[in-house]
Short mmCIF file of C-alpha atoms in Angstrom, two decimals:
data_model
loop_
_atom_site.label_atom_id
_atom_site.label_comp_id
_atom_site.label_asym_id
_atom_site.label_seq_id
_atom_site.Cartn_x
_atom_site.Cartn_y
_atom_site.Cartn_z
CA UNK A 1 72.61 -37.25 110.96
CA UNK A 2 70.76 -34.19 110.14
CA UNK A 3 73.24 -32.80 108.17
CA UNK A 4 73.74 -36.36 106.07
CA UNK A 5 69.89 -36.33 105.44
CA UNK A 6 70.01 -32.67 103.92
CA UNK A 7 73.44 -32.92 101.63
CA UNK A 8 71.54 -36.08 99.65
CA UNK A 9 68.29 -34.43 99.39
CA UNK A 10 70.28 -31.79 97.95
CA UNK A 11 72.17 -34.22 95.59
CA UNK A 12 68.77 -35.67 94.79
CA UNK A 13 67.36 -32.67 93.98
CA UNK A 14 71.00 -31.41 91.39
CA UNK A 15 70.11 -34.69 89.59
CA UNK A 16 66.28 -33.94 88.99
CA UNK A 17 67.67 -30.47 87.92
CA UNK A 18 69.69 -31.98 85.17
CA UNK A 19 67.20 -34.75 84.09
CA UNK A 20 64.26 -31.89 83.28
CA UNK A 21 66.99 -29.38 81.48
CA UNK A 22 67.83 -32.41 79.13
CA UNK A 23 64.69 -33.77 78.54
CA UNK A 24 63.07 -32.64 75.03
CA UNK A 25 59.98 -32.90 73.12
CA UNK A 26 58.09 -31.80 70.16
CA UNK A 27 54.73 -30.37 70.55
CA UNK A 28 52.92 -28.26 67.65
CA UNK A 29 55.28 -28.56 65.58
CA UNK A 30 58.30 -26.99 68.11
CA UNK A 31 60.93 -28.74 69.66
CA UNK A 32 60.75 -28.09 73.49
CA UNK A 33 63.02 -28.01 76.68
CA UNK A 34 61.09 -28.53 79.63
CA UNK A 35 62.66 -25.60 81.67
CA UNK A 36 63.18 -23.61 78.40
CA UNK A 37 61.12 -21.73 75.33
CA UNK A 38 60.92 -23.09 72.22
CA UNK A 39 64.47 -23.62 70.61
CA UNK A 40 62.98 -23.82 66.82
CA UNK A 41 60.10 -24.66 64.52
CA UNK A 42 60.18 -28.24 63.23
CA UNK A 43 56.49 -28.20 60.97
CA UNK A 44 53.53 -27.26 62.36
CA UNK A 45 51.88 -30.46 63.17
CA UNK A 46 49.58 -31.44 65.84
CA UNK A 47 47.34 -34.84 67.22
CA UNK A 48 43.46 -34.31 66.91
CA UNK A 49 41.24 -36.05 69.78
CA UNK A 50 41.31 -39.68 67.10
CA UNK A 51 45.16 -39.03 67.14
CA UNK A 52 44.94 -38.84 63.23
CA UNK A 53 48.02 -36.16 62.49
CA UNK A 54 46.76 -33.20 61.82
CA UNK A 55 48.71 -31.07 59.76
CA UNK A 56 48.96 -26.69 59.66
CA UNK A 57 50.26 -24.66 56.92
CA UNK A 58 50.13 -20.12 56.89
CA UNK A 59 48.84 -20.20 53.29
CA UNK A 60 50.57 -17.09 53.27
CA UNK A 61 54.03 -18.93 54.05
CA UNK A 62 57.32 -19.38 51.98
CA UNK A 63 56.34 -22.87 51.92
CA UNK A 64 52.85 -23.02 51.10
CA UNK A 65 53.91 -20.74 48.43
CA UNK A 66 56.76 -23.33 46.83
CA UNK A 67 53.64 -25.86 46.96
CA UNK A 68 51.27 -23.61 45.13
CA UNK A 69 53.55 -22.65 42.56
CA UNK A 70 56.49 -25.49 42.43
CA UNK A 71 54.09 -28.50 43.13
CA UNK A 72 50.63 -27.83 41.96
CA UNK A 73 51.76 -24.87 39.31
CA UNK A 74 49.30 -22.08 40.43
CA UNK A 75 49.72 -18.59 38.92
CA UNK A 76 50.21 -15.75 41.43
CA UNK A 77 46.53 -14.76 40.75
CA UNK A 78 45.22 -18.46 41.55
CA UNK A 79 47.50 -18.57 44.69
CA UNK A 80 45.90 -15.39 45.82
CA UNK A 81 42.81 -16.34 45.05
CA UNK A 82 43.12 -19.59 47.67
CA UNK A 83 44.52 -17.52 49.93
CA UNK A 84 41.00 -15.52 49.81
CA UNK A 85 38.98 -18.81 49.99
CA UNK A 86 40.83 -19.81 53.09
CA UNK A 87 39.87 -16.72 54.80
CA UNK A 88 36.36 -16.73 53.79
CA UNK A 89 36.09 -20.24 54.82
CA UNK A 90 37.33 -18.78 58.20
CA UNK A 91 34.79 -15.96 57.87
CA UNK A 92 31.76 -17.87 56.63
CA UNK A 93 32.25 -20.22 59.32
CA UNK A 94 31.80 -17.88 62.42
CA UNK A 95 28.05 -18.17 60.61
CA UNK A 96 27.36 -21.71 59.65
CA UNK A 97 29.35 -25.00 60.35
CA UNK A 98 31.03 -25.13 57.21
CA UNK A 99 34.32 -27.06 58.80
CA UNK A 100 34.74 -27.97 62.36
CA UNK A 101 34.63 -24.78 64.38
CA UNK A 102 36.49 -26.37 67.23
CA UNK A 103 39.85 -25.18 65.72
CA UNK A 104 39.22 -23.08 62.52
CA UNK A 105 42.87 -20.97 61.60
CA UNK A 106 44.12 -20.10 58.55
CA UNK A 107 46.61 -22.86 58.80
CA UNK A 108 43.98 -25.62 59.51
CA UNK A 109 42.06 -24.74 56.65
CA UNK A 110 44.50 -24.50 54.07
CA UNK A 111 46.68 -27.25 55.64
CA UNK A 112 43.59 -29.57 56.30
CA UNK A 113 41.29 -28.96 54.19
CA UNK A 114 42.25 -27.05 50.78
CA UNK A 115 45.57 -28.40 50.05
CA UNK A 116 44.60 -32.28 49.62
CA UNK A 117 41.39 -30.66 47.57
CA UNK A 118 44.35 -29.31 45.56
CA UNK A 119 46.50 -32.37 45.30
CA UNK A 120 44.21 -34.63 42.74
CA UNK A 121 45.04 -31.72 39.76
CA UNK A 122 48.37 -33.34 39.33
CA UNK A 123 47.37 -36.66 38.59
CA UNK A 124 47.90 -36.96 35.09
CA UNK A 125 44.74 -37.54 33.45
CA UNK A 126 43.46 -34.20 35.06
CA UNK A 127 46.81 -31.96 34.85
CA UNK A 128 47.15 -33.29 30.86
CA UNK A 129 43.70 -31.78 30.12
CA UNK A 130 43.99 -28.39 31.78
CA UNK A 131 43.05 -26.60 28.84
CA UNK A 132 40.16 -28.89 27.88
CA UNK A 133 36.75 -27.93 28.73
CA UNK A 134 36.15 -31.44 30.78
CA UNK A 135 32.71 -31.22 32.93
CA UNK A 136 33.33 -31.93 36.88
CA UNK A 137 30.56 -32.55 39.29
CA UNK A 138 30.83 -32.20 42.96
CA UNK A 139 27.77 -33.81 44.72
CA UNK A 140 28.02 -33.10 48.54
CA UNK A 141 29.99 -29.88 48.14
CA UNK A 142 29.49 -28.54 51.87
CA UNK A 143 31.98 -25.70 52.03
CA UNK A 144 33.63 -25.89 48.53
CA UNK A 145 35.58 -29.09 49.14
CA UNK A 146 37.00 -30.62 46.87
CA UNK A 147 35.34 -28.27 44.20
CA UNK A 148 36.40 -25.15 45.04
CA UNK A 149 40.30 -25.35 45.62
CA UNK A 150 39.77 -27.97 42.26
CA UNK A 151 37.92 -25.02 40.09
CA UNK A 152 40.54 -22.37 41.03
CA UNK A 153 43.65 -25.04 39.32
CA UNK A 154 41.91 -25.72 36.30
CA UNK A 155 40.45 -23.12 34.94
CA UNK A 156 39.10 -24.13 31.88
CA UNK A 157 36.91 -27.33 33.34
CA UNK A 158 33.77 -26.56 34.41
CA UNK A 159 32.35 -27.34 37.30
CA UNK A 160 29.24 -27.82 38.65
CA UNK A 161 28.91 -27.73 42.93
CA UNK A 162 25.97 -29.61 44.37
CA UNK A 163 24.85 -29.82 47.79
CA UNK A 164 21.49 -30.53 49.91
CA UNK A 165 21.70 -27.78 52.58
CA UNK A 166 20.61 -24.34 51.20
CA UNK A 167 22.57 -22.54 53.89
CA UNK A 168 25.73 -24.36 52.88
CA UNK A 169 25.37 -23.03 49.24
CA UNK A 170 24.19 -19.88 50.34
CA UNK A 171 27.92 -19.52 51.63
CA UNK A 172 29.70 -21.67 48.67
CA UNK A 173 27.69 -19.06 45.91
CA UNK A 174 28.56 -16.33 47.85
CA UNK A 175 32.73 -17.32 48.03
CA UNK A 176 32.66 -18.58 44.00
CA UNK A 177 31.14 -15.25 43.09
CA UNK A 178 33.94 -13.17 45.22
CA UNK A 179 36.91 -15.12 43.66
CA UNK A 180 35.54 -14.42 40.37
CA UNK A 181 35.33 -18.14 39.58
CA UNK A 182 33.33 -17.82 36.22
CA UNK A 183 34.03 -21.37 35.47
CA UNK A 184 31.67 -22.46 38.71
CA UNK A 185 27.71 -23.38 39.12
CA UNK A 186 26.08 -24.28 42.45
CA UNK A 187 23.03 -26.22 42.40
CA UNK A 188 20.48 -26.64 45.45
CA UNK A 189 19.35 -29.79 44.71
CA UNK A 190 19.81 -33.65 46.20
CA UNK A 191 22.33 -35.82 44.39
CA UNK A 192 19.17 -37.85 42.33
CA UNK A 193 17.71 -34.47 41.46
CA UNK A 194 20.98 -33.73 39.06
CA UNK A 195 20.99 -34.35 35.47
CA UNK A 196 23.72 -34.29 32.79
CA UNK A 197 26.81 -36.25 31.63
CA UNK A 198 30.21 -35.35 33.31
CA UNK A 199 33.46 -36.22 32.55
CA UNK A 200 34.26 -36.26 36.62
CA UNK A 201 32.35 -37.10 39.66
CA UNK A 202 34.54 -35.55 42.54
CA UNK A 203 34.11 -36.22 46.19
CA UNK A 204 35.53 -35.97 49.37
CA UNK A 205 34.33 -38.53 52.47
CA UNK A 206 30.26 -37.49 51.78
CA UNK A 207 28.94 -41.11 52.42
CA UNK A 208 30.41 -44.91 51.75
CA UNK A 209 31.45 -45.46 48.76
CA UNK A 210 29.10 -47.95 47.58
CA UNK A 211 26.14 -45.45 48.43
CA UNK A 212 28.26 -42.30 46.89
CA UNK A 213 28.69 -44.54 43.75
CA UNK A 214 25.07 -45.06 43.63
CA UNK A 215 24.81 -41.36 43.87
CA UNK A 216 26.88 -40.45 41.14
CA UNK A 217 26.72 -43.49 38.34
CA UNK A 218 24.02 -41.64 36.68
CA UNK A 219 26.13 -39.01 35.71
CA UNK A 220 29.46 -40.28 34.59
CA UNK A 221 29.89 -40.28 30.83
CA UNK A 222 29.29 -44.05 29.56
CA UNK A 223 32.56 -46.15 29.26
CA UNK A 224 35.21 -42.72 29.86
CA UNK A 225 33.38 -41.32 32.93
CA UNK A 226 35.70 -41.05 35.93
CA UNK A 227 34.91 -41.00 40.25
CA UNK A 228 37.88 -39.27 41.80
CA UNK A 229 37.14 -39.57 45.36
CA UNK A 230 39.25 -38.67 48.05
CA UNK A 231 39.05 -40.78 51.13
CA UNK A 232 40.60 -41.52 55.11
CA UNK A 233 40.44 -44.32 56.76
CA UNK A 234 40.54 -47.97 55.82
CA UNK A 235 40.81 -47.59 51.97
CA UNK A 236 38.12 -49.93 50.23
CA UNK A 237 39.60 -52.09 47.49
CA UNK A 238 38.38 -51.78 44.06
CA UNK A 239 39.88 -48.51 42.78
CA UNK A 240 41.54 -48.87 39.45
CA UNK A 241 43.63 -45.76 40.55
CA UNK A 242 44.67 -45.51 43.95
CA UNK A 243 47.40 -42.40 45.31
CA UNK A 244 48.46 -41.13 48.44
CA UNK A 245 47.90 -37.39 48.59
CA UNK A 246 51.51 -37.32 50.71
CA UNK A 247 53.40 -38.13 47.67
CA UNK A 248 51.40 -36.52 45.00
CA UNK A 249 52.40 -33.01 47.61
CA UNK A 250 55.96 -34.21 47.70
CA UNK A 251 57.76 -31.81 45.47
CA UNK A 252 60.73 -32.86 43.06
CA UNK A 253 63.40 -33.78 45.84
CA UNK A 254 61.67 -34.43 48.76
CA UNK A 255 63.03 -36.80 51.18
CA UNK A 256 59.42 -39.11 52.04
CA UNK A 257 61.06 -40.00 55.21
CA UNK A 258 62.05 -36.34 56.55
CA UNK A 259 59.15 -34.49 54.96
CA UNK A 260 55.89 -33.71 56.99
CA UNK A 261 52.76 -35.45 56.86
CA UNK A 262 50.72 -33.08 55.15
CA UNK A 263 47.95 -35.87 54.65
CA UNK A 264 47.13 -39.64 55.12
CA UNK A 265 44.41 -39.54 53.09
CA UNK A 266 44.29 -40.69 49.95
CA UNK A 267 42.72 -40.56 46.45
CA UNK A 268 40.80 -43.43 44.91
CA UNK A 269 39.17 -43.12 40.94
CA UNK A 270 36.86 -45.84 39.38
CA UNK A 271 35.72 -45.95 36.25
CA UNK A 272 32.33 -45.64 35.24
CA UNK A 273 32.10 -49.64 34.69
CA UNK A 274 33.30 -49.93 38.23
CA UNK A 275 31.32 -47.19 39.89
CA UNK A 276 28.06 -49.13 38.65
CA UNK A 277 29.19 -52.49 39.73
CA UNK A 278 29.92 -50.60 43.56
CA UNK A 279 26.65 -48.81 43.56
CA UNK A 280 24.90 -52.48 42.86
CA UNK A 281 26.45 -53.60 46.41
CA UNK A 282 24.47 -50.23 48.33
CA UNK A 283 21.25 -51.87 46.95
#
């Protein structure tokens, strides 16, 4: 009897054996056998406490390097130089709360946070004017975003960086000055206190849209003015212009189905018509 009871606890036990050995997942990015290390790296890719994917890139990688240069057509001087701002967004942040400092890497800033800031310069009506000396504003800067990344691919616009909290562009002054971005101000000032007329209004998640329209309508250039805001989320309807920053990444070949998610945000621009009728529903 005794023996009968140990040879299927032993049987029991083979099978369980088998079952874990088999048994697979992917976590970070790495596909995983339970009794085993890491057999090979899928993407780096990871859930955040709202489950929103959220995606890693080394902006010192082979691939980050075919997106800078393929994709979004940086020089090896402007891939350096967001290579720099990554790691003084890193640095600056050990000081003041620039980005979450929950989880602040290399790869989560670039793969987070500068590479969707990077993915508007290929829509067309900003990648055909390149060379033009268009005027961008970014109200609500924080750490750079979208400016920064934005200033570095298109070098001849000039941009203006705006933001509220002195200690913010304390840090943002301090990183535009040692990339040698000479096409950059920062302002200390609230959004009402700016003045001028700007071809772009850029933004990325600083309030509803309705108030950041109200924010910004002032300085749009009448009738050609343009918000480019990007955006998470439920996506607001209204936008004359509306792109998902996961395709505009995509490069020339790319299988949407087998790529990564890089982002799921995406990147809304109104008019200046439109922008004033939005700001009329914050009031």
């Amino acid at each position: 009897m005794i023996s009968l009871l140990l040879s299927n606890l032993q049987f029991l036990l083979l099978l369980l054996i088998q079952a874990l050995s088999s048994s697979s997942l992917v976590v970070n990015g790495f596909e995983t056998s339970s009794l085993h290390t890491p057999r090979r790296r899928l993407f780096s890719l990871s859930a955040t406490t709202d489950d929103a994917l959220d995606f890693r890139l080394d902006p010192y990688s082979e691939f980050a390097h075919s997106l800078l240069s393929e994709r979004l057509g940086l020089s090896p001087r402007q891939q350096e130089q967001v290579q720099q701002y990554c790691e003084m967004i890193v640095e600056w942040n050990q000081k003041i709360n620039l980005v979450s400092r929950k989880d602040c890497s290399l790869e989560v800033v670039f793969g987070r946070h500068v590479l969707p800031c990077l993915a508007p310069t290929v829509i067309v009506e900003l990648a055909d004017h390149r060379e033009n000396h268009q005027k961008i504003v970014d109200v609500g800067t924080g750490g750079g975003f979208p400016g920064i990344p934005m200033a570095i691919a298109l070098p001849s616009c000039q941009f203006v960086l705006v933001d509220s909290v002195g200690k913010k562009l304390t840090a943002v002054h301090d990183m535009v000055t040692r990339l040698g971005l000479t096409n950059v101000e920062t302002m200390h000032a609230r959004a009402e206190q700016v003045h001028g007329s700007f071809d772009w209004c850029v933004g990325r998640s600083v309030a509803s849209l309705p108030k950041y329209c109200g924010w910004m309508h002032h300085l749009l250039k009448p009738d050609t003015g343009k918000l480019l805001y990007i955006i998470g989320g439920q996506v607001p309807e209204g936008a004359e212009q509306d792109y998902g920053i996961q395709e505009l990444l995509l490069m020339d070949g790319d299988d949407n189905n087998n790529a990564p998610v890089m982002s799921e945000k995406r990147i809304l621009i109104f008019g200046e018509n439109t922008v004033g009728n939005m700001a009329k529903l914050d009031s």
